[in-house]
Structures are given as structure tokens and as C-alpha cells.
Short mmCIF file of C-alpha atoms in Angstrom, two decimals:
data_model
loop_
_atom_site.label_atom_id
_atom_site.label_comp_id
_atom_site.label_asym_id
_atom_site.label_seq_id
_atom_site.Cartn_x
_atom_site.Cartn_y
_atom_site.Cartn_z
CA MET M 1 1.95 43.56 -186.35
CA ALA M 2 -0.15 40.59 -187.38
CA THR M 3 -2.65 40.78 -190.19
CA GLU M 4 -6.31 39.95 -189.80
CA PRO M 5 -6.91 36.20 -189.65
CA SER M 6 -9.10 34.87 -192.41
CA GLY M 7 -11.72 33.77 -189.91
CA VAL M 8 -12.41 37.33 -188.74
CA VAL M 9 -15.04 39.19 -190.73
CA ASP M 10 -15.83 42.90 -190.60
CA ASP M 11 -19.52 42.84 -189.73
CA THR M 12 -20.25 46.55 -190.02
CA ALA M 13 -22.37 45.68 -193.08
CA ILE M 14 -25.14 44.21 -190.90
CA PRO M 15 -28.22 46.47 -190.50
CA SER M 16 -27.78 49.44 -188.20
CA ALA M 17 -30.80 48.54 -186.08
CA GLN M 18 -29.35 45.07 -185.42
CA ARG M 19 -25.99 46.53 -184.39
CA TRP M 20 -27.65 48.71 -181.75
CA ARG M 21 -29.74 45.77 -180.50
CA ILE M 22 -26.53 43.78 -180.12
CA LEU M 23 -25.03 46.67 -178.16
CA ALA M 24 -28.05 46.79 -175.86
CA VAL M 25 -27.63 43.10 -174.95
CA LEU M 26 -23.90 43.57 -174.36
CA LEU M 27 -24.41 46.59 -172.11
CA VAL M 28 -27.09 44.94 -170.00
CA ALA M 29 -24.82 41.94 -169.36
CA ILE M 30 -21.78 44.11 -168.61
CA PHE M 31 -23.92 46.21 -166.26
CA MET M 32 -24.96 43.00 -164.47
CA SER M 33 -21.37 41.81 -164.08
CA LEU M 34 -20.08 45.18 -162.83
CA VAL M 35 -22.94 45.61 -160.37
CA GLY M 36 -21.82 42.19 -159.11
CA VAL M 37 -18.63 43.91 -157.96
CA SER M 38 -20.03 47.05 -156.33
CA ILE M 39 -23.27 45.67 -154.87
CA VAL M 40 -21.37 43.41 -152.47
CA ASN M 41 -19.63 46.31 -150.71
CA VAL M 42 -22.73 47.23 -148.69
CA ALA M 43 -23.79 43.60 -148.21
CA ILE M 44 -20.64 42.49 -146.37
CA PRO M 45 -21.95 43.09 -142.79
CA SER M 46 -25.15 41.15 -143.58
CA ILE M 47 -23.19 38.29 -145.17
CA GLN M 48 -20.89 38.09 -142.18
CA HIS M 49 -23.84 37.99 -139.79
CA GLY M 50 -26.02 35.67 -141.88
CA LEU M 51 -23.34 33.03 -142.51
CA ASP M 52 -21.29 33.56 -139.34
CA ALA M 53 -18.37 34.24 -141.68
CA SER M 54 -14.87 35.15 -140.54
CA ASP M 55 -12.99 38.26 -141.70
CA SER M 56 -10.97 36.06 -144.07
CA ASP M 57 -14.17 34.60 -145.53
CA VAL M 58 -15.52 38.07 -146.16
CA GLN M 59 -12.27 39.18 -147.79
CA TRP M 60 -12.57 36.30 -150.25
CA VAL M 61 -16.18 37.24 -151.08
CA LEU M 62 -14.71 40.46 -152.48
CA SER M 63 -11.39 39.24 -153.82
CA GLY M 64 -12.28 35.78 -155.17
CA TYR M 65 -14.48 37.32 -157.85
CA ALA M 66 -11.77 39.84 -158.79
CA LEU M 67 -9.10 37.15 -159.00
CA THR M 68 -10.85 34.79 -161.40
CA PHE M 69 -12.24 37.75 -163.37
CA GLY M 70 -8.69 39.03 -163.95
CA VAL M 71 -7.17 35.62 -164.63
CA VAL M 72 -9.70 34.66 -167.33
CA LEU M 73 -9.96 38.00 -169.18
CA VAL M 74 -7.21 37.77 -171.80
CA ALA M 75 -7.71 34.09 -172.58
CA GLY M 76 -11.46 34.71 -172.82
CA GLY M 77 -10.89 37.64 -175.15
CA ARG M 78 -8.63 35.65 -177.44
CA ALA M 79 -11.02 32.69 -177.47
CA GLY M 80 -13.78 35.06 -178.56
CA ASP M 81 -11.58 36.47 -181.33
CA LEU M 82 -11.11 32.97 -182.74
CA LEU M 83 -14.18 30.91 -181.82
CA GLY M 84 -16.82 33.61 -182.10
CA ARG M 85 -17.45 36.49 -179.72
CA GLY M 86 -21.20 35.91 -179.62
CA GLY M 87 -20.80 32.30 -178.54
CA LEU M 88 -18.26 33.09 -175.82
CA PHE M 89 -20.54 35.87 -174.59
CA VAL M 90 -23.44 33.42 -174.19
CA ILE M 91 -21.20 30.90 -172.41
CA GLY M 92 -19.91 33.58 -170.02
CA ALA M 93 -23.40 34.93 -169.32
CA THR M 94 -24.67 31.40 -168.63
CA ILE M 95 -21.83 30.63 -166.20
CA PHE M 96 -22.37 33.97 -164.42
CA THR M 97 -26.12 33.43 -164.10
CA VAL M 98 -25.85 29.87 -162.78
CA ALA M 99 -23.16 30.95 -160.30
CA SER M 100 -25.44 33.78 -159.11
CA VAL M 101 -28.03 31.16 -158.18
CA GLY M 102 -25.34 29.25 -156.26
CA ALA M 103 -24.23 32.41 -154.44
CA GLY M 104 -27.77 33.43 -153.53
CA LEU M 105 -28.60 29.99 -152.13
CA ALA M 106 -25.21 29.35 -150.49
CA PRO M 107 -25.58 27.55 -147.13
CA GLY M 108 -22.16 28.65 -145.87
CA ALA M 109 -19.18 30.89 -146.45
CA ASN M 110 -17.17 28.29 -148.37
CA SER M 111 -19.95 27.60 -150.86
CA LEU M 112 -20.53 31.33 -151.30
CA ASN M 113 -16.87 31.90 -152.08
CA ALA M 114 -16.84 28.98 -154.52
CA ALA M 115 -19.82 30.54 -156.32
CA ARG M 116 -18.05 33.90 -156.40
CA PHE M 117 -15.02 32.28 -158.03
CA VAL M 118 -17.27 30.82 -160.74
CA GLN M 119 -19.03 34.17 -161.15
CA GLY M 120 -15.63 35.72 -161.86
CA VAL M 121 -14.98 33.14 -164.58
CA GLY M 122 -18.27 33.98 -166.27
CA SER M 123 -17.61 37.70 -166.03
CA GLY M 124 -14.09 37.25 -167.39
CA LEU M 125 -15.53 35.45 -170.43
CA LEU M 126 -18.36 37.84 -171.26
CA ASN M 127 -16.70 41.23 -170.63
CA PRO M 128 -13.98 41.12 -173.32
CA GLN M 129 -16.57 40.01 -175.86
CA GLY M 130 -18.42 43.25 -175.25
CA ILE M 131 -15.41 45.38 -176.14
CA GLY M 132 -14.47 43.11 -179.04
CA MET M 133 -17.97 43.25 -180.51
CA ILE M 134 -18.08 47.04 -180.27
CA GLN M 135 -14.81 47.06 -182.23
CA GLN M 136 -16.23 44.53 -184.67
CA TYR M 137 -19.63 46.06 -185.40
CA PHE M 138 -19.02 49.81 -185.11
CA ARG M 139 -16.80 52.31 -186.91
CA GLY M 140 -16.07 56.02 -186.72
CA ALA M 141 -18.58 58.20 -184.89
CA ASP M 142 -20.85 55.20 -184.20
CA ARG M 143 -17.99 53.43 -182.42
CA ALA M 144 -17.35 56.51 -180.30
CA ARG M 145 -21.05 56.66 -179.37
CA ALA M 146 -21.05 52.93 -178.60
CA PHE M 147 -18.05 53.31 -176.29
CA GLY M 148 -19.80 56.33 -174.76
CA ALA M 149 -22.76 54.11 -173.95
CA PHE M 150 -20.33 51.53 -172.56
CA GLY M 151 -18.80 54.18 -170.30
CA SER M 152 -22.25 55.29 -169.14
CA VAL M 153 -23.06 51.73 -168.13
CA VAL M 154 -19.78 51.39 -166.24
CA GLY M 155 -20.40 54.63 -164.38
CA VAL M 156 -23.99 53.82 -163.48
CA ALA M 157 -23.11 50.24 -162.46
CA VAL M 158 -20.38 51.35 -160.06
CA GLY M 159 -22.52 54.09 -158.54
CA ILE M 160 -25.91 52.38 -158.43
CA GLY M 161 -24.69 48.95 -157.24
CA PRO M 162 -24.45 49.97 -153.56
CA VAL M 163 -27.87 51.66 -153.79
CA ILE M 164 -29.48 48.49 -155.19
CA GLY M 165 -27.70 46.47 -152.53
CA GLY M 166 -28.92 48.77 -149.76
CA LEU M 167 -32.50 48.63 -151.02
CA LEU M 168 -32.49 44.83 -151.27
CA ILE M 169 -31.08 44.51 -147.76
CA GLU M 170 -33.76 46.90 -146.47
CA LEU M 171 -36.46 44.84 -148.21
CA GLY M 172 -35.17 41.39 -147.34
CA GLY M 173 -33.63 42.06 -143.96
CA SER M 174 -30.22 40.93 -142.81
CA GLU M 175 -30.99 37.24 -143.39
CA ILE M 176 -32.49 37.36 -146.90
CA GLY M 177 -31.40 40.74 -148.24
CA TRP M 178 -27.81 39.81 -149.01
CA ARG M 179 -29.02 36.72 -150.91
CA LEU M 180 -31.17 38.95 -153.11
CA THR M 181 -28.07 40.93 -154.13
CA PHE M 182 -26.93 37.79 -155.98
CA LEU M 183 -30.29 36.41 -157.09
CA VAL M 184 -31.24 39.70 -158.75
CA ASN M 185 -28.74 38.78 -161.48
CA VAL M 186 -30.70 35.69 -162.51
CA PRO M 187 -33.62 37.20 -164.47
CA VAL M 188 -31.25 39.73 -166.08
CA GLY M 189 -28.85 36.97 -167.12
CA VAL M 190 -31.63 34.81 -168.56
CA LEU M 191 -32.95 37.78 -170.57
CA CYS M 192 -29.47 38.48 -172.00
CA ILE M 193 -28.98 34.86 -173.04
CA VAL M 194 -32.38 34.70 -174.78
CA LEU M 195 -31.85 38.00 -176.62
CA ALA M 196 -28.34 36.96 -177.65
CA PHE M 197 -29.76 33.84 -179.33
CA LEU M 198 -32.37 35.99 -181.05
CA TRP M 199 -30.26 38.97 -182.17
CA PHE M 200 -26.61 37.95 -182.45
CA PRO M 201 -25.37 36.98 -185.94
CA LYS M 202 -25.10 33.23 -186.57
CA PRO M 203 -23.20 31.04 -186.13
CA LEU M 204 -22.40 31.99 -182.56
CA LEU M 205 -19.39 29.65 -182.52
CA SER M 206 -17.03 28.54 -185.28
CA ARG M 207 -13.86 26.54 -185.71
CA PRO M 208 -10.76 28.75 -185.32
CA VAL M 209 -8.71 29.61 -188.38
CA ALA M 210 -5.04 30.51 -188.00
CA VAL M 211 -3.64 33.80 -189.26
CA GLU M 212 -1.84 31.92 -191.98
CA GLY M 213 -5.18 30.50 -193.13
CA GLN M 214 -4.20 26.88 -192.45
CA ARG M 215 -7.33 25.36 -190.97
CA ALA M 216 -5.47 22.28 -189.76
CA HIS M 217 -3.51 24.45 -187.35
CA GLY M 218 -6.42 26.63 -186.31
CA TRP M 219 -6.67 25.26 -182.78
CA ARG M 220 -3.06 26.28 -182.13
CA SER M 221 -4.29 29.85 -182.37
CA LEU M 222 -5.93 29.42 -178.96
CA ASP M 223 -2.39 29.19 -177.55
CA PRO M 224 -3.19 27.13 -174.41
CA VAL M 225 0.39 27.40 -173.09
CA GLY M 226 0.32 31.20 -173.38
CA SER M 227 -3.13 31.30 -171.78
CA LEU M 228 -1.94 29.20 -168.83
CA LEU M 229 1.26 31.21 -168.32
CA LEU M 230 -0.53 34.57 -168.41
CA GLY M 231 -3.36 33.35 -166.18
CA LEU M 232 -0.90 32.11 -163.56
CA ALA M 233 1.10 35.35 -163.83
CA VAL M 234 -2.00 37.47 -163.19
CA LEU M 235 -3.05 35.19 -160.31
CA ALA M 236 0.37 35.31 -158.66
CA THR M 237 0.57 39.08 -159.09
CA MET M 238 -2.90 39.85 -157.71
CA LEU M 239 -2.92 37.30 -154.88
CA PRO M 240 -0.70 39.15 -152.37
CA PHE M 241 -2.70 42.33 -152.79
CA VAL M 242 -6.05 40.68 -152.13
CA GLU M 243 -4.89 38.26 -149.41
CA GLY M 244 -1.49 39.51 -148.24
CA GLY M 245 -2.94 40.85 -145.01
CA SER M 246 -3.69 37.34 -143.75
CA SER M 247 -0.11 36.09 -144.09
CA PRO M 248 3.16 37.66 -145.27
CA LEU M 249 3.91 34.42 -147.15
CA PHE M 250 1.49 35.50 -149.87
CA TRP M 251 3.95 38.22 -150.89
CA LEU M 252 6.32 35.51 -152.09
CA THR M 253 3.98 34.99 -155.05
CA LEU M 254 4.69 38.51 -156.37
CA PRO M 255 8.19 37.76 -157.75
CA VAL M 256 6.78 34.45 -159.03
CA GLY M 257 4.16 36.43 -160.93
CA LEU M 258 6.80 38.68 -162.49
CA ALA M 259 8.84 35.63 -163.51
CA LEU M 260 5.76 34.03 -165.07
CA ALA M 261 5.03 37.25 -166.97
CA TRP M 262 8.58 37.17 -168.36
CA ALA M 263 8.13 33.50 -169.32
CA TRP M 264 4.84 34.37 -171.03
CA VAL M 265 6.51 37.06 -173.16
CA ARG M 266 9.27 34.64 -174.15
CA TRP M 267 6.73 31.95 -175.01
CA GLU M 268 4.62 34.29 -177.15
CA ARG M 269 7.69 35.28 -179.16
CA HIS M 270 8.71 31.64 -179.55
CA HIS M 271 5.18 30.61 -180.51
CA ARG M 272 5.07 33.21 -183.28
CA ALA M 273 8.59 32.33 -184.50
CA THR M 274 7.57 28.67 -184.88
CA GLY M 275 4.49 29.50 -186.97
CA GLY M 276 1.85 29.73 -184.25
CA THR M 277 -0.59 32.54 -183.54
CA PRO M 278 -0.03 34.01 -180.05
CA MET M 279 -2.96 34.79 -177.76
CA VAL M 280 -1.77 38.40 -177.67
CA ASP M 281 0.16 39.93 -180.54
CA LEU M 282 2.97 41.64 -178.60
CA GLY M 283 3.25 44.02 -181.53
CA ILE M 284 0.22 45.88 -180.15
CA PHE M 285 2.52 47.29 -177.47
CA SER M 286 4.52 48.99 -180.21
CA ILE M 287 1.39 51.05 -180.87
CA ARG M 288 2.13 53.99 -178.60
CA SER M 289 -1.52 54.99 -178.25
CA PHE M 290 -2.45 51.51 -177.00
CA THR M 291 0.44 51.27 -174.53
CA GLN M 292 -0.09 54.72 -173.05
CA GLY M 293 -3.86 54.24 -172.95
CA SER M 294 -3.35 51.00 -171.04
CA ILE M 295 -1.10 52.80 -168.54
CA ILE M 296 -3.70 55.55 -168.05
CA ALA M 297 -6.39 52.91 -167.42
CA LEU M 298 -4.22 51.02 -164.93
CA LEU M 299 -3.37 54.20 -162.99
CA TYR M 300 -6.93 55.49 -163.02
CA PHE M 301 -8.34 52.26 -161.61
CA LEU M 302 -5.43 51.93 -159.17
CA GLY M 303 -6.34 55.29 -157.66
CA MET M 304 -10.04 55.90 -158.13
CA THR M 305 -11.69 52.51 -157.49
CA SER M 306 -10.87 52.52 -153.78
CA ILE M 307 -12.81 55.78 -153.30
CA TRP M 308 -16.13 53.97 -153.03
CA VAL M 309 -14.82 51.33 -150.64
CA LEU M 310 -13.45 54.07 -148.37
CA VAL M 311 -16.61 56.18 -148.57
CA ALA M 312 -18.81 53.19 -147.67
CA LEU M 313 -16.60 52.37 -144.67
CA TYR M 314 -16.36 56.01 -143.55
CA LEU M 315 -20.11 56.63 -143.69
CA GLN M 316 -21.09 53.37 -141.98
CA ASP M 317 -18.29 53.01 -139.43
CA GLY M 318 -17.25 56.64 -139.09
CA THR M 319 -20.59 58.45 -139.09
CA GLY M 320 -23.08 55.66 -138.28
CA LYS M 321 -25.02 55.72 -141.55
CA SER M 322 -26.97 52.70 -142.81
CA ALA M 323 -26.01 50.64 -145.85
CA LEU M 324 -28.75 52.32 -147.88
CA GLN M 325 -27.64 55.81 -146.86
CA ALA M 326 -24.05 54.96 -147.72
CA GLY M 327 -25.18 53.74 -151.12
CA LEU M 328 -27.24 56.85 -151.84
CA VAL M 329 -24.13 59.03 -151.70
CA GLY M 330 -23.09 57.57 -155.05
CA VAL M 331 -26.31 58.41 -156.92
CA PRO M 332 -25.32 61.90 -158.19
CA SER M 333 -21.94 60.47 -159.18
CA ALA M 334 -23.61 57.69 -161.18
CA ILE M 335 -25.89 60.18 -162.96
CA LEU M 336 -22.97 62.47 -163.83
CA ALA M 337 -20.91 59.48 -165.01
CA ALA M 338 -23.68 58.46 -167.39
CA LEU M 339 -24.18 61.98 -168.74
CA ALA M 340 -20.44 62.61 -169.10
CA SER M 341 -19.92 59.29 -170.88
CA GLY M 342 -22.67 60.05 -173.36
CA TRP M 343 -21.25 63.49 -174.08
CA ALA M 344 -17.70 62.15 -174.33
CA GLY M 345 -18.79 59.38 -176.68
CA ARG M 346 -20.29 61.91 -179.06
CA ASN M 347 -17.35 64.31 -178.89
CA VAL M 348 -14.24 62.16 -178.57
CA PRO M 349 -13.67 62.20 -182.38
CA ARG M 350 -13.59 66.00 -182.17
CA TYR M 351 -11.69 66.66 -178.94
CA GLY M 352 -9.69 63.46 -178.48
CA HIS M 353 -7.37 63.35 -175.49
CA ARG M 354 -8.47 66.74 -174.24
CA ILE M 355 -11.58 65.01 -172.85
CA ILE M 356 -9.43 62.54 -170.89
CA ILE M 357 -7.21 65.32 -169.56
CA GLY M 358 -10.28 67.31 -168.52
CA GLY M 359 -11.72 64.23 -166.82
CA LEU M 360 -8.56 63.69 -164.79
CA VAL M 361 -8.64 67.34 -163.72
CA LEU M 362 -12.25 66.81 -162.56
CA ALA M 363 -11.03 63.77 -160.58
CA LEU M 364 -8.45 65.93 -158.82
CA ILE M 365 -11.14 68.51 -157.98
CA GLY M 366 -13.49 65.82 -156.66
CA VAL M 367 -10.90 64.10 -154.47
CA THR M 368 -9.48 67.36 -153.11
CA SER M 369 -12.91 68.80 -152.27
CA SER M 370 -13.90 65.51 -150.61
CA ILE M 371 -10.87 65.78 -148.32
CA VAL M 372 -12.00 69.32 -147.39
CA VAL M 373 -15.56 68.14 -146.62
CA VAL M 374 -14.38 65.26 -144.41
CA LEU M 375 -12.03 67.50 -142.41
CA LEU M 376 -14.64 70.26 -142.03
CA GLN M 377 -17.22 67.68 -140.96
CA ALA M 378 -14.85 66.51 -138.23
CA GLY M 379 -14.82 70.05 -136.87
CA GLY M 380 -18.59 70.29 -136.98
CA HIS M 381 -18.60 72.93 -139.70
CA VAL M 382 -20.41 71.07 -142.51
CA SER M 383 -22.46 67.91 -143.00
CA GLU M 384 -20.98 64.76 -144.50
CA TRP M 385 -23.79 64.96 -147.07
CA TRP M 386 -21.73 67.56 -148.95
CA LEU M 387 -19.96 64.47 -150.30
CA LEU M 388 -22.94 64.15 -152.64
CA LEU M 389 -21.59 67.21 -154.46
CA THR M 390 -17.86 66.53 -154.29
CA LEU M 391 -18.17 62.91 -155.38
CA ALA M 392 -20.29 64.05 -158.33
CA PHE M 393 -17.03 65.44 -159.77
CA VAL M 394 -15.61 61.92 -159.44
CA GLY M 395 -18.55 60.55 -161.43
CA ALA M 396 -18.10 63.16 -164.17
CA ALA M 397 -14.41 62.26 -164.27
CA GLN M 398 -15.22 58.59 -164.68
CA GLY M 399 -17.46 59.30 -167.64
CA ALA M 400 -14.84 61.50 -169.28
CA VAL M 401 -11.91 59.12 -168.77
CA ILE M 402 -12.88 55.45 -169.06
CA SER M 403 -14.73 55.11 -172.36
CA PRO M 404 -12.80 57.83 -174.31
CA ASN M 405 -9.52 56.29 -173.19
CA GLN M 406 -10.76 52.83 -174.22
CA ALA M 407 -11.83 54.08 -177.65
CA LEU M 408 -8.63 56.02 -178.34
CA ALA M 409 -6.33 53.27 -177.05
CA LEU M 410 -7.94 50.64 -179.30
CA GLU M 411 -8.26 52.92 -182.31
CA GLU M 412 -5.23 51.51 -184.15
CA VAL M 413 -5.44 47.90 -182.94
CA PRO M 414 -6.28 45.32 -185.68
CA LEU M 415 -9.76 43.80 -185.52
CA ALA M 416 -8.25 40.31 -185.22
CA TYR M 417 -7.02 41.20 -181.73
CA ALA M 418 -9.95 43.42 -180.66
CA GLY M 419 -11.08 41.02 -177.93
CA SER M 420 -7.66 40.10 -176.55
CA SER M 421 -6.28 43.66 -176.67
CA GLY M 422 -9.38 44.99 -174.93
CA ALA M 423 -8.97 42.22 -172.38
CA VAL M 424 -5.32 43.23 -171.85
CA MET M 425 -6.57 46.69 -170.89
CA GLN M 426 -9.23 45.22 -168.62
CA THR M 427 -6.66 42.95 -166.98
CA GLY M 428 -4.56 46.01 -166.23
CA GLN M 429 -7.65 47.61 -164.74
CA ARG M 430 -8.31 44.57 -162.53
CA ILE M 431 -4.69 44.48 -161.36
CA GLY M 432 -4.80 48.23 -160.73
CA THR M 433 -8.04 47.84 -158.80
CA SER M 434 -6.66 45.03 -156.61
CA ILE M 435 -3.41 46.84 -155.87
CA GLY M 436 -5.16 50.16 -155.29
CA ILE M 437 -7.79 48.82 -152.91
CA ALA M 438 -5.18 46.81 -150.97
CA VAL M 439 -2.64 49.63 -150.67
CA ILE M 440 -4.97 52.60 -150.20
CA THR M 441 -7.27 50.88 -147.69
CA SER M 442 -4.15 49.71 -145.83
CA VAL M 443 -3.07 53.35 -145.61
CA ALA M 444 -6.51 54.23 -144.25
CA PHE M 445 -6.52 51.47 -141.63
CA ALA M 446 -2.92 52.18 -140.58
CA THR M 447 -3.86 55.83 -140.04
CA LEU M 448 -7.06 54.83 -138.28
CA ALA M 449 -5.05 52.81 -135.78
CA VAL M 450 -3.43 56.00 -134.48
CA SER M 451 -6.00 58.65 -135.40
CA SER M 452 -9.62 59.20 -136.50
CA TRP M 453 -11.70 58.40 -139.56
CA PRO M 454 -11.45 61.95 -140.98
CA VAL M 455 -7.65 61.86 -140.82
CA ALA M 456 -7.59 58.35 -142.29
CA MET M 457 -9.80 59.50 -145.17
CA ALA M 458 -7.68 62.58 -145.82
CA THR M 459 -4.48 60.52 -145.83
CA SER M 460 -5.75 57.80 -148.15
CA PHE M 461 -7.39 60.32 -150.48
CA GLY M 462 -4.04 62.13 -150.60
CA VAL M 463 -2.47 58.94 -151.99
CA ILE M 464 -5.24 58.82 -154.61
CA LEU M 465 -4.38 62.38 -155.63
CA LEU M 466 -0.77 61.40 -156.29
CA VAL M 467 -1.80 58.47 -158.49
CA VAL M 468 -4.23 60.61 -160.50
CA LEU M 469 -1.51 63.24 -161.02
CA VAL M 470 0.73 60.58 -162.57
CA ALA M 471 -2.14 59.46 -164.83
CA LEU M 472 -2.65 63.09 -165.87
CA ALA M 473 1.03 63.39 -166.80
CA VAL M 474 0.77 60.28 -169.00
CA ALA M 475 -2.40 61.63 -170.67
CA VAL M 476 -0.68 64.94 -171.46
CA LYS M 477 2.28 63.06 -172.94
CA ASP M 478 -0.07 60.89 -175.03
CA GLN M 479 -1.75 63.98 -176.45
CA ARG M 480 1.61 65.52 -177.37
CA ASP M 481 2.77 62.28 -179.01
CA ARG M 482 -0.38 62.18 -181.15
CA ARG M 483 0.29 65.71 -182.36
#
């Protein structure tokens, strides 16, 4: 495992009040970027109508953001480790904010998708800085509380995004409302950038220093070859899952992605052997807690993220609800996610992996009870609004799994790689999300072709149950290994 590079300073000595102000700026920006994912789900029909967009255009509105987000994450995290996390955060927030203006004012589908690609780049730059700066500025119980706040923001962003989108569409109508779902980011982004300049430690950016302390070779630490190889590997791996439905030829990129990932590993080893500093210290994968935590995160996002896509489709297409009504179903879940994350953040030092295991059990309860509600609703026995209760278990699960798993997985990772290792986990989450949404929604639509929405929901939710069970098995193993 690599030592800390001389350019990385432990900044826990800065005043406590300043550390929490820094966290507030980070969380607001991360909330903005994550709402940018979920808010679009309910805006798709309005976008399609307003821009006369094709099904393929609409697919790219969703997937283009996810692709560039995933591709940039690890390189962005490593750049922040070396050049200054505060500076990369400001750059990412600026790119995201400017792209939000472009998306909100887009005259056509192509320009909207181009703006979404750029939004993903900005999000991929700013998100890993958030995790890296929590690692950098917080220790012990304070770090657990900070990650608890991070988890609360994630939970609220995912749940409240469709509600905000539904409200804006109601206010602005089908022509203007969808544009407001992008433009709402602008004042938030500007506020984050201003506060970052005011509150973040200076300098925001610095010249990189290699692990060996040889300033002349500092720029090699950015590892551009490794960044390119990994970015292309992630792109080639995610592409067939976000676009494979349009042409089977896209699936040819999957083995290319695996080959590029193998080439990236070989390059990183070679780069270290020749005196360079790799973008990701592969030694972090020898830390069992990090590897198993990354697997839990990938499986959780692979299974659970598609729930909200399916619920939005089921309520609007299957039961005739409006976009706002479909969004409101997630409100109790968002509240429970925030409360559970706060509690988990305070108690993860005490209970450790038992919180994650309990959260995965709650996920199983939520998914199973949602299947029961959908099937009973089909028979006219209960209302679909019982999903408010069953999906609240999903929100509580999210709060108990995401941030505690993040904190425990990164617990033993050196500060020098806080940004890039956190970005590795986030990249796994993005890949899991893309694969999960593609596969599980495909199961739903394949079932829908021969049956009804309730059966399609029950079938696809059954697949989610299987994935969560595997994640639970890994979490139990991780707890036993730590003992």
C-alpha cells in the first residue's frame, strides 16, 4: 500500500465550525447533482412532447448523464487528491451549473443531450471531492456523523427529486415545466461556488507532488494513460446497458470494456514499477473491508435503484396517476432515508456492520410488501397508495446501508487515495445502476408484453429481491471477517 504523498495534508486541525461549513457546501452541491438524476424521471413525457423527441433521444437524456458521470469519476477523484479537492469541486460545480443553463434553454433534443453529457462531467468531478473532503477533514465519530449527513442527502435527493420535478411541471406546464427542472440547479450551483470561495481552505488548487516527493515528476501522478484506459473501460462496459436496446451491436463493446479493464490493471502495475504514482493504488483492493464494501455498494445499487423507475412507470402508465402524484409516493421514503442516515451516522462506530445488515433486511421487507400491495391492488382489494408505507421501508434501508457502508469501506484507506478510492466505489455504483435499470426494466417490459403491469412489477421486484439477498450474504461475510 502506498504511503501518503507529501502534498496531502491532514486538515482536521482547522476549526470545527469551518469543517461543518465545508460539509454544508459539499452536501448542497451533491444534493443538486443527485436530484439531477431523479428529477428527470417524471419530466420525460413533457420533454418528449415539448421537443418532439424520439424514444432514442429520451433514452439518452437519462443515460448520457449517467455515462459521463461514471466515466469521469475516478479520474476526477484522483485529480482532486493531487491538485486540490476544493479547486476540483469548484470546477465541477461550475461545469454542472453552466450545463444546466444549456439544458434548460435547449432548442432541440440533440442540444439537450449534449448539455446532459456536460452535466455528467461536472457531476463526476464534484462528487468524489465530497467524499474525499469528508475523509480529509473529519475523523472518528465526526466522520461517521458527516457520512450520516451525506447519506441523508442521498436519500432525500433520490426521493424528493421526482416531487420537485412534478411540482415544476405543474407550475410551468408541459412546455416550460421540464425546462425548470434543469434551470432550478442554476441558483443552487452559483451559491455553492460562492460559498466554496469563501469557506474552503486556500489555495484551492496546487501543483501535484509525487508520492516519492519529487516535484519534477509530480504531473506524472495524474496518470493520464491510466485515466484514459479506465474511462474507456467504464464507457464500453456501461454503453450496452444504457443503449443496447436500440441495436444488438452495442453489446460488442462489453468484451472490449473487460479487455480495457485488464489493460488498465496491467498499466497501473507497470506505472508503479517504473516509479510513477498510479491513479488508483491497486493495493486498496487488498483491504478486505474496502473490496467487500465496494461489492455491497455495487449490488445494492444494481438492485434498488430501478425501484423508483418502475414505480414511476407503474403509477403513471399502469394506474393513470399524474407525474406529481407519482413523485409524492417517494416522500415518506425520502423522510425515512434522511432519519435513518442520521441515526446510522451517529451509531455506526458502535454497531458497525449490523446496521448495514439490518438495512438490507428492511430492503427485503419493503420490496416483498410492495409486491403484495401491487398484486392485491390488481384484485381490487387495496389501494396502490399503500405503496407509501411499503416503500418507506426502502427509504429506511437506503439510509441504513449507503452511508454506513461508505464509511466502513473507506475506514482503512490512506488519505492520499481518499478521493480516488471513494470514486472507485461510486463508479461501481454507477455501473450497478446502469446494469440494474437496463436488466430489471427489461424484465418488466418483457413481462408486460405478455401480461399486465401488476405481474410485470411482481416479476421485476422478484429479481430485485434476489440481488438484495446476495448483497446481504456479502454483508454478513464482511461482518464475520471483521470479527
